[in-house]
């Protein structure tokens, strides 16, 4: 009798479980694999760029410098990993081979490797050293292997493919577990190619046999994500500036993988689940350059990048260039550590933890609204079938202040939310609190930032979804004030404007090159500055007495000193205004008096989705060719290019574009100026 009762009880429990399981919302396709879910939960991890380029002061080496150039004397992989762990990174991806073809491991495929460098008398193995350090400190390990090889004489031919796949075989076989394998999108072009010094073109989708590479990688590392190629499981976000779209679907259509807007935002109707990864460097360049020591991104910039990557449903891959000593520079380490502390403090105290939760629709006890604040990622609140909308509210015993809301969908069942907005209530009065009328996607994680508000009730309206709502986490915070450095610009009429995103902060500035503080000039309106000089500015919070990092703007000679036939737009201080020059059409600047010329600045269009950036150029002083070179990697990193050379006296300069990133007939230019001493 007891046995019969026991079986009846078991059957009842199983029946109840089946009811709950069968009652869950149907998946909205496509959905992620478990490996993709685990990858997205990492959120932040690091890139390491180090190699011959470091010692040749290049971004893209041609493969024509000797392996003996690579000679770090104080290299310390454990310093890298300990630093990265302290910065909150969950893993590290090493550039085992960049476009120059130099290999950082003991490879049998080429002599162009660490084996022929002075490092450890040719016995060193950077891949092993970093892999071992990751194991010691508990970080995941990944590898970047450039498909393009500007050193290999067989590149573009069949023999190189076998070499490349042998390199993949070596790297996937000998260095432990890999969480990600990176195929860069830069493929084909000019190079050394064993002394040929020529340009070679390939069809990247067919030439490398990425399907074979995928099979090799996943056979040994079934949990690894693949970036790039034709078998990607995660996608490039379409820029190297640190942001994913405000709308960011995890789904894309692979045939549109060359469309920047598609990569930025994904597609609601995408056929494949391929979430975005944001890759950006802590410095302007990917490799270390001493000239960029003053250009390490500020804490405010890094924080904004976090909110526009992880906060926009994408993972953040933050690059750390290794310096000539073989270490992460002290300033980079300090800046990243301070940034991590800001992020931790921003999400320290969840205001919703003890709130009263209400809803307008729910289904079954497994799907109650309280699931969104229970700290269990695998529980969620869901609406009934057919209800692709709904509201959820949080009430507090007394008014609270907040400026951040975190939302997450239960992505094992697909990404759903298309539109939502938020309102607050204080003393019976309702008001919108999000910065836009309507917000769009959520996905794995969406973080909404807004000015601090006080409220005693928060309500979130989910207006449209691809299926019943399936929300597994909502949090709210009141993050401490973080001041952002101001932006300084001067237009063609010499009017200087200083702008800041901190509406309640004061701006102080100097025009004599000294560092500003709260006793400096208070900025309240634009002013005239019609000479060469340096303007510095800060934002300052009079309540907390905190100040931002200093913004430095070096202004070259203004219009009073020269004449030009070029459009005023390239001297107006607006990096979003654009002028197009035909190939070989020069910018000519004639000074009224002879000047001591020492360089120039070129800024490509800074608007999103900009194109036709100048790559190859010539620079003349009084019709004498002074510089003939190119801007490496400007397509993916279109920042201000500063070129300096030995001083030369002259009265007229010509800057001549010779090619651009899109092989078009004309080139784009936003700003240009001549550096004089």
Short mmCIF file of N, CA, C and O in Angstrom, two decimals, residues 11-110:
data_model
loop_
_atom_site.label_atom_id
_atom_site.label_comp_id
_atom_site.label_asym_id
_atom_site.label_seq_id
_atom_site.Cartn_x
_atom_site.Cartn_y
_atom_site.Cartn_z
N UNK A 11 4.35 10.10 -9.63
CA UNK A 11 3.68 10.41 -10.89
C UNK A 11 3.06 11.80 -10.85
O UNK A 11 3.09 12.54 -11.84
N UNK A 12 2.53 12.18 -9.71
CA UNK A 12 1.93 13.50 -9.57
C UNK A 12 2.98 14.60 -9.70
O UNK A 12 2.76 15.62 -10.35
N UNK A 13 4.14 14.35 -9.06
CA UNK A 13 5.23 15.34 -9.15
C UNK A 13 5.71 15.47 -10.58
O UNK A 13 5.89 16.58 -11.10
N UNK A 14 5.90 14.32 -11.26
CA UNK A 14 6.37 14.35 -12.65
C UNK A 14 5.36 15.04 -13.55
O UNK A 14 5.72 15.80 -14.46
N UNK A 15 4.06 14.76 -13.29
CA UNK A 15 3.02 15.38 -14.09
C UNK A 15 3.03 16.89 -13.92
O UNK A 15 2.90 17.65 -14.87
N UNK A 16 3.24 17.33 -12.67
CA UNK A 16 3.30 18.76 -12.38
C UNK A 16 4.48 19.41 -13.09
O UNK A 16 4.36 20.48 -13.68
N UNK A 17 5.63 18.71 -13.05
CA UNK A 17 6.82 19.24 -13.73
C UNK A 17 6.59 19.35 -15.23
O UNK A 17 6.97 20.33 -15.87
N UNK A 18 5.94 18.31 -15.81
CA UNK A 18 5.68 18.33 -17.24
C UNK A 18 4.75 19.47 -17.62
O UNK A 18 4.92 20.12 -18.66
N UNK A 19 3.78 19.73 -16.74
CA UNK A 19 2.86 20.83 -17.01
C UNK A 19 3.62 22.15 -17.07
O UNK A 19 3.39 22.98 -17.95
N UNK A 20 4.56 22.33 -16.13
CA UNK A 20 5.33 23.57 -16.10
C UNK A 20 6.20 23.68 -17.33
O UNK A 20 6.28 24.70 -17.99
N UNK A 21 6.88 22.55 -17.65
CA UNK A 21 7.78 22.55 -18.81
C UNK A 21 6.99 22.79 -20.10
O UNK A 21 7.37 23.60 -20.93
N UNK A 22 5.87 22.07 -20.25
CA UNK A 22 5.08 22.20 -21.47
C UNK A 22 4.40 23.56 -21.56
O UNK A 22 3.99 23.98 -22.63
N UNK A 23 4.26 24.23 -20.40
CA UNK A 23 3.58 25.50 -20.36
C UNK A 23 4.50 26.68 -20.64
O UNK A 23 4.06 27.81 -20.69
N UNK A 24 5.79 26.42 -20.81
CA UNK A 24 6.72 27.52 -21.06
C UNK A 24 6.47 28.08 -22.46
O UNK A 24 5.97 27.38 -23.35
N UNK A 25 6.83 29.34 -22.66
CA UNK A 25 6.64 29.93 -24.00
C UNK A 25 7.42 29.15 -25.05
O UNK A 25 8.51 28.64 -24.79
N UNK A 26 6.85 29.06 -26.22
CA UNK A 26 7.58 28.42 -27.31
C UNK A 26 8.77 29.28 -27.71
O UNK A 26 8.70 30.51 -27.67
N UNK A 27 9.85 28.63 -28.10
CA UNK A 27 11.03 29.37 -28.53
C UNK A 27 10.72 30.19 -29.78
O UNK A 27 9.98 29.74 -30.66
N UNK A 28 11.27 31.40 -29.83
CA UNK A 28 11.16 32.24 -31.01
C UNK A 28 12.49 32.13 -31.75
O UNK A 28 13.51 32.62 -31.27
N UNK A 29 12.48 31.49 -32.88
CA UNK A 29 13.71 31.17 -33.59
C UNK A 29 14.29 32.38 -34.32
O UNK A 29 13.56 33.30 -34.68
N UNK A 30 15.63 32.37 -34.53
CA UNK A 30 16.61 31.38 -34.09
C UNK A 30 16.95 31.57 -32.61
O UNK A 30 16.68 32.62 -32.04
N UNK A 31 17.55 30.54 -32.01
CA UNK A 31 17.96 30.61 -30.61
C UNK A 31 19.45 30.28 -30.50
O UNK A 31 20.02 29.65 -31.40
N UNK A 32 20.09 30.69 -29.41
CA UNK A 32 21.53 30.44 -29.27
C UNK A 32 21.82 29.01 -28.83
O UNK A 32 20.98 28.34 -28.22
N UNK A 33 23.04 28.58 -29.13
CA UNK A 33 23.53 27.33 -28.56
C UNK A 33 23.95 27.59 -27.12
O UNK A 33 24.12 28.75 -26.71
N UNK A 34 24.14 26.54 -26.34
CA UNK A 34 24.59 26.72 -24.96
C UNK A 34 25.96 27.38 -24.94
O UNK A 34 26.26 28.20 -24.06
N UNK A 35 26.80 27.06 -25.93
CA UNK A 35 28.13 27.66 -26.00
C UNK A 35 28.04 29.17 -26.23
O UNK A 35 28.80 29.95 -25.65
N UNK A 36 27.09 29.60 -27.06
CA UNK A 36 26.91 31.03 -27.29
C UNK A 36 26.39 31.73 -26.04
O UNK A 36 26.80 32.86 -25.74
N UNK A 37 25.51 31.07 -25.31
CA UNK A 37 25.00 31.64 -24.06
C UNK A 37 26.14 31.81 -23.06
O UNK A 37 26.30 32.86 -22.43
N UNK A 38 26.95 30.77 -22.91
CA UNK A 38 28.08 30.83 -21.97
C UNK A 38 29.06 31.93 -22.36
O UNK A 38 29.61 32.62 -21.50
N UNK A 39 29.27 32.09 -23.67
CA UNK A 39 30.17 33.14 -24.16
C UNK A 39 29.62 34.53 -23.82
O UNK A 39 30.35 35.39 -23.34
N UNK A 40 28.32 34.73 -24.04
CA UNK A 40 27.76 36.05 -23.79
C UNK A 40 27.80 36.41 -22.30
O UNK A 40 27.94 37.58 -21.94
N UNK A 41 27.75 35.43 -21.44
CA UNK A 41 27.82 35.69 -20.00
C UNK A 41 29.20 36.17 -19.57
O UNK A 41 29.35 36.72 -18.47
N UNK A 42 30.22 36.00 -20.42
CA UNK A 42 31.56 36.51 -20.08
C UNK A 42 31.56 38.04 -20.06
O UNK A 42 32.25 38.65 -19.25
N UNK A 43 30.87 38.66 -20.98
CA UNK A 43 30.68 40.11 -21.10
C UNK A 43 31.95 40.88 -21.44
O UNK A 43 31.96 41.66 -22.39
N UNK A 44 33.04 40.76 -20.69
CA UNK A 44 34.26 41.52 -20.97
C UNK A 44 35.48 40.62 -20.93
O UNK A 44 35.63 39.79 -20.03
N UNK A 45 36.36 40.79 -21.92
CA UNK A 45 37.64 40.08 -21.94
C UNK A 45 38.61 40.90 -22.78
O UNK A 45 38.24 41.92 -23.37
N UNK A 46 39.87 40.49 -22.79
CA UNK A 46 40.93 41.35 -23.31
C UNK A 46 41.55 40.81 -24.59
O UNK A 46 41.60 39.61 -24.83
N UNK A 47 42.02 41.76 -25.40
CA UNK A 47 42.84 41.50 -26.58
C UNK A 47 44.28 41.87 -26.22
O UNK A 47 44.51 42.85 -25.50
N UNK A 48 45.24 41.14 -26.74
CA UNK A 48 46.65 41.49 -26.59
C UNK A 48 47.27 41.59 -27.98
O UNK A 48 47.24 40.62 -28.74
N UNK A 49 47.82 42.76 -28.32
CA UNK A 49 48.57 42.94 -29.57
C UNK A 49 50.03 43.19 -29.23
O UNK A 49 50.37 44.13 -28.50
N UNK A 50 50.89 42.33 -29.76
CA UNK A 50 52.32 42.39 -29.46
C UNK A 50 53.06 41.61 -30.54
O UNK A 50 52.61 40.55 -30.96
N UNK A 51 54.16 42.16 -31.03
CA UNK A 51 54.91 41.45 -32.06
C UNK A 51 55.93 42.36 -32.72
O UNK A 51 56.36 43.37 -32.14
N UNK A 52 56.30 42.03 -33.94
CA UNK A 52 57.27 42.85 -34.67
C UNK A 52 56.78 44.28 -34.83
O UNK A 52 57.57 45.23 -34.81
N UNK A 53 55.48 44.46 -35.02
CA UNK A 53 54.95 45.81 -35.18
C UNK A 53 55.30 46.70 -33.99
O UNK A 53 55.51 47.90 -34.13
N UNK A 54 55.33 46.09 -32.81
CA UNK A 54 55.66 46.84 -31.60
C UNK A 54 57.04 47.47 -31.71
O UNK A 54 57.23 48.64 -31.34
N UNK A 55 57.99 46.71 -32.25
CA UNK A 55 59.38 47.18 -32.30
C UNK A 55 59.69 47.96 -33.57
O UNK A 55 60.72 48.63 -33.65
N UNK A 56 58.79 47.91 -34.54
CA UNK A 56 58.95 48.70 -35.76
C UNK A 56 58.03 49.91 -35.78
O UNK A 56 57.98 50.63 -36.78
N UNK A 57 57.29 50.12 -34.68
CA UNK A 57 56.39 51.27 -34.55
C UNK A 57 55.38 51.33 -35.70
O UNK A 57 55.14 52.37 -36.30
N UNK A 58 54.76 50.17 -35.99
CA UNK A 58 53.80 50.05 -37.07
C UNK A 58 52.48 49.47 -36.55
O UNK A 58 52.44 48.82 -35.51
N UNK A 59 51.43 49.72 -37.31
CA UNK A 59 50.16 49.05 -37.07
C UNK A 59 50.04 47.82 -37.96
O UNK A 59 49.66 46.75 -37.51
N UNK A 60 50.35 47.99 -39.23
CA UNK A 60 50.33 46.88 -40.18
C UNK A 60 51.72 46.74 -40.78
O UNK A 60 52.10 47.51 -41.66
N UNK A 61 52.49 45.77 -40.32
CA UNK A 61 53.81 45.53 -40.90
C UNK A 61 53.70 44.88 -42.27
O UNK A 61 52.71 44.19 -42.58
N UNK A 62 54.70 45.08 -43.11
CA UNK A 62 54.70 44.53 -44.47
C UNK A 62 55.29 43.13 -44.53
O UNK A 62 55.23 42.48 -45.57
N UNK A 63 55.86 42.66 -43.43
CA UNK A 63 56.50 41.34 -43.44
C UNK A 63 57.90 41.38 -43.98
O UNK A 63 58.45 40.35 -44.38
N UNK A 64 58.52 42.57 -44.00
CA UNK A 64 59.84 42.72 -44.60
C UNK A 64 60.93 43.11 -43.60
O UNK A 64 62.04 43.42 -43.99
N UNK A 65 60.59 43.11 -42.30
CA UNK A 65 61.61 43.41 -41.29
C UNK A 65 62.08 42.10 -40.67
O UNK A 65 61.30 41.16 -40.52
N UNK A 66 63.35 42.00 -40.29
CA UNK A 66 63.88 40.73 -39.80
C UNK A 66 63.27 40.29 -38.48
O UNK A 66 62.89 41.13 -37.64
N UNK A 67 63.19 38.99 -38.28
CA UNK A 67 62.66 38.44 -37.04
C UNK A 67 63.48 38.88 -35.83
O UNK A 67 62.96 38.95 -34.71
N UNK A 68 64.74 39.19 -36.07
CA UNK A 68 65.62 39.60 -34.97
C UNK A 68 65.20 40.92 -34.34
O UNK A 68 65.66 41.29 -33.25
N UNK A 69 64.31 41.67 -35.01
CA UNK A 69 63.81 42.93 -34.45
C UNK A 69 63.03 42.69 -33.16
O UNK A 69 62.98 43.54 -32.28
N UNK A 70 62.42 41.52 -33.06
CA UNK A 70 61.60 41.19 -31.88
C UNK A 70 62.53 40.81 -30.73
O UNK A 70 63.13 39.74 -30.74
N UNK A 71 62.62 41.69 -29.72
CA UNK A 71 63.59 41.43 -28.66
C UNK A 71 63.14 42.03 -27.32
O UNK A 71 63.79 42.93 -26.78
N UNK A 72 62.03 41.55 -26.75
CA UNK A 72 61.64 42.03 -25.42
C UNK A 72 62.60 41.50 -24.36
O UNK A 72 62.98 40.33 -24.38
N UNK A 73 63.00 42.35 -23.44
CA UNK A 73 63.98 41.93 -22.43
C UNK A 73 63.36 41.73 -21.05
O UNK A 73 63.95 41.08 -20.19
N UNK A 74 62.17 42.30 -20.81
CA UNK A 74 61.52 42.15 -19.50
C UNK A 74 60.10 41.63 -19.64
O UNK A 74 59.22 41.98 -18.86
N UNK A 75 59.87 40.82 -20.65
CA UNK A 75 58.51 40.34 -20.92
C UNK A 75 57.96 39.56 -19.73
O UNK A 75 58.66 38.72 -19.15
N UNK A 76 56.69 39.82 -19.41
CA UNK A 76 56.09 39.17 -18.24
C UNK A 76 54.61 38.92 -18.50
O UNK A 76 53.75 39.77 -18.26
N UNK A 77 54.30 37.72 -18.99
CA UNK A 77 52.90 37.37 -19.28
C UNK A 77 52.05 37.34 -18.02
O UNK A 77 50.85 37.63 -18.07
N UNK A 78 52.64 36.98 -16.91
CA UNK A 78 51.87 36.96 -15.67
C UNK A 78 51.46 38.37 -15.26
O UNK A 78 50.39 38.56 -14.68
N UNK A 79 52.30 39.36 -15.57
CA UNK A 79 51.92 40.75 -15.30
C UNK A 79 50.70 41.12 -16.13
O UNK A 79 49.79 41.79 -15.63
N UNK A 80 50.67 40.68 -17.38
CA UNK A 80 49.50 40.95 -18.22
C UNK A 80 48.23 40.38 -17.59
O UNK A 80 47.24 41.08 -17.42
N UNK A 81 48.31 39.10 -17.27
CA UNK A 81 47.11 38.39 -16.83
C UNK A 81 46.64 38.87 -15.46
O UNK A 81 45.44 39.04 -15.22
N UNK A 82 47.59 39.12 -14.56
CA UNK A 82 47.22 39.63 -13.24
C UNK A 82 46.54 40.99 -13.37
O UNK A 82 45.55 41.28 -12.69
N UNK A 83 47.08 41.82 -14.25
CA UNK A 83 46.48 43.14 -14.50
C UNK A 83 45.08 43.00 -15.06
O UNK A 83 44.14 43.67 -14.61
N UNK A 84 44.92 42.14 -16.05
CA UNK A 84 43.62 41.98 -16.70
C UNK A 84 42.57 41.41 -15.75
O UNK A 84 41.41 41.80 -15.79
N UNK A 85 42.99 40.50 -14.90
CA UNK A 85 42.05 39.95 -13.92
C UNK A 85 41.60 41.04 -12.96
O UNK A 85 40.42 41.11 -12.60
N UNK A 86 42.53 41.89 -12.56
CA UNK A 86 42.20 42.99 -11.67
C UNK A 86 41.24 43.98 -12.33
O UNK A 86 40.47 44.67 -11.66
N UNK A 87 41.27 44.03 -13.66
CA UNK A 87 40.38 44.92 -14.42
C UNK A 87 39.03 44.26 -14.72
O UNK A 87 38.23 44.84 -15.47
N UNK A 88 38.81 43.07 -14.21
CA UNK A 88 37.53 42.41 -14.41
C UNK A 88 37.41 41.61 -15.69
O UNK A 88 36.32 41.12 -16.03
N UNK A 89 38.52 41.44 -16.41
CA UNK A 89 38.47 40.66 -17.64
C UNK A 89 38.30 39.17 -17.33
O UNK A 89 38.89 38.64 -16.40
N UNK A 90 37.50 38.48 -18.15
CA UNK A 90 37.24 37.06 -17.95
C UNK A 90 38.12 36.16 -18.82
O UNK A 90 38.14 34.95 -18.64
N UNK A 91 38.83 36.76 -19.77
CA UNK A 91 39.67 35.97 -20.66
C UNK A 91 40.63 36.87 -21.42
O UNK A 91 40.60 38.10 -21.30
N UNK A 92 41.52 36.25 -22.22
CA UNK A 92 42.53 36.96 -22.99
C UNK A 92 42.64 36.31 -24.37
O UNK A 92 42.71 35.08 -24.47
N UNK A 93 42.67 37.14 -25.42
CA UNK A 93 42.92 36.66 -26.78
C UNK A 93 44.24 37.25 -27.26
O UNK A 93 44.41 38.48 -27.26
N UNK A 94 45.17 36.41 -27.66
CA UNK A 94 46.50 36.84 -28.11
C UNK A 94 46.59 36.86 -29.63
O UNK A 94 46.15 35.92 -30.30
N UNK A 95 47.18 37.91 -30.18
CA UNK A 95 47.47 37.94 -31.61
C UNK A 95 48.71 37.08 -31.87
O UNK A 95 49.84 37.57 -31.81
N UNK A 96 48.48 35.81 -32.13
CA UNK A 96 49.59 34.88 -32.34
C UNK A 96 50.33 35.16 -33.64
O UNK A 96 51.53 34.89 -33.75
N UNK A 97 49.62 35.72 -34.63
CA UNK A 97 50.23 36.16 -35.89
C UNK A 97 49.38 37.27 -36.47
O UNK A 97 48.18 37.11 -36.66
N UNK A 98 50.03 38.43 -36.72
CA UNK A 98 49.31 39.54 -37.36
C UNK A 98 49.58 39.49 -38.86
O UNK A 98 50.14 38.51 -39.38
N UNK A 99 49.19 40.54 -39.59
CA UNK A 99 49.27 40.52 -41.04
C UNK A 99 50.71 40.42 -41.56
O UNK A 99 50.92 39.99 -42.70
N UNK A 100 51.69 40.82 -40.73
CA UNK A 100 53.09 40.73 -41.18
C UNK A 100 53.60 39.30 -41.25
O UNK A 100 54.67 39.05 -41.80
N UNK A 101 52.83 38.36 -40.70
CA UNK A 101 53.20 36.95 -40.79
C UNK A 101 54.12 36.44 -39.71
O UNK A 101 54.44 35.25 -39.66
N UNK A 102 54.56 37.30 -38.79
CA UNK A 102 55.48 36.90 -37.72
C UNK A 102 54.74 36.09 -36.67
O UNK A 102 53.74 36.54 -36.10
N UNK A 103 55.23 34.88 -36.38
CA UNK A 103 54.55 33.95 -35.47
C UNK A 103 55.18 33.98 -34.08
O UNK A 103 56.41 33.90 -33.95
N UNK A 104 54.34 34.06 -33.07
CA UNK A 104 54.82 34.16 -31.69
C UNK A 104 54.96 32.81 -31.01
O UNK A 104 55.09 32.75 -29.79
N UNK A 105 54.94 31.72 -31.78
CA UNK A 105 55.10 30.40 -31.19
C UNK A 105 56.12 29.61 -32.02
O UNK A 105 56.53 30.01 -33.11
N UNK A 106 56.51 28.47 -31.48
CA UNK A 106 57.49 27.61 -32.15
C UNK A 106 56.78 26.81 -33.23
O UNK A 106 56.29 25.71 -33.02
N UNK A 107 56.73 27.41 -34.41
CA UNK A 107 56.00 26.79 -35.52
C UNK A 107 56.94 26.10 -36.50
O UNK A 107 58.09 26.52 -36.69
N UNK A 108 56.43 25.07 -37.14
CA UNK A 108 57.19 24.37 -38.18
C UNK A 108 56.87 24.92 -39.57
O UNK A 108 57.42 24.46 -40.56
N UNK A 109 56.00 25.93 -39.63
CA UNK A 109 55.48 26.38 -40.94
C UNK A 109 56.31 27.49 -41.58
O UNK A 109 56.16 27.74 -42.77
N UNK A 110 57.13 28.19 -40.82
CA UNK A 110 57.87 29.32 -41.36
C UNK A 110 59.07 29.64 -40.48
O UNK A 110 59.07 29.35 -39.27
#
